[in-house]
Amino acid sequence: MKKQRIGVLAVCLMLAAAGMGQTPPAKQMAVEKKSGGAARSGLVTPGSEQWMDIPAAALVGTPSVEMGGTIKIAVLQGDPMTAGHSYTLRLSCTDGTKIAPHWHPTTENVTVIKGAFLLGMGAKWDDATMKEVPVGGFASAPAQMRHYAQCKGDGVVQVNGIAPFVVNFVGPGDPGAAKKMN
């Protein structure tokens, strides 16, 4: 009985210490504003996203295929452009929009929220090798993995990872090896 009380007391003390280590939301928002990061609440309801064009700084190189549609971005959490910061964003695209072969400097985690996404691997676009990721589906691309995508229907995907979120476009002769997606 005494050991059980000590165990419960230890757990309570650890929870209290962990709670004290948390940054209060108001203070955290002030820090984010001061550092130039986006101050956002932790709650984003469907339709409340603030859509904008993808910043030019996030796109490096020249796409090897024509986009053929529209892509918008909404940052839900964090700072996708400052190295080492976590982020969560959403990409909205019109039916048929192509995202040319590219790679990212960090792991990219993608969840399909609306529509479907076709994904292919490698530095050269190949419709025959693309796999469909339906609503609720998830894909993870390790850093520097060459891949490409296409929206099937008007779609929304949620992307999260560690910044920077940079799209480095590649051509068919890119020497980077395609790796398997998780």
CSV table of C-alpha atoms in Angstrom, one decimal, residues 30-40 79 82:
chain,number,residue,atom,x,y,z
A,30,ALA,CA,3.6,36.9,-28.0
A,31,VAL,CA,6.8,35.1,-28.7
A,32,GLU,CA,5.5,34.0,-32.1
A,33,LYS,CA,4.5,37.5,-33.0
A,34,LYS,CA,7.8,38.9,-31.9
A,35,SER,CA,9.8,36.3,-33.9
A,36,GLY,CA,7.7,36.8,-37.0
A,37,GLY,CA,6.0,33.4,-36.7
A,38,ALA,CA,2.2,33.1,-37.2
A,39,ALA,CA,0.2,33.5,-34.0
A,40,ARG,CA,-2.6,31.0,-34.4
A,79,ASP,CA,6.6,28.3,-39.2
A,82,THR,CA,12.3,28.7,-40.5
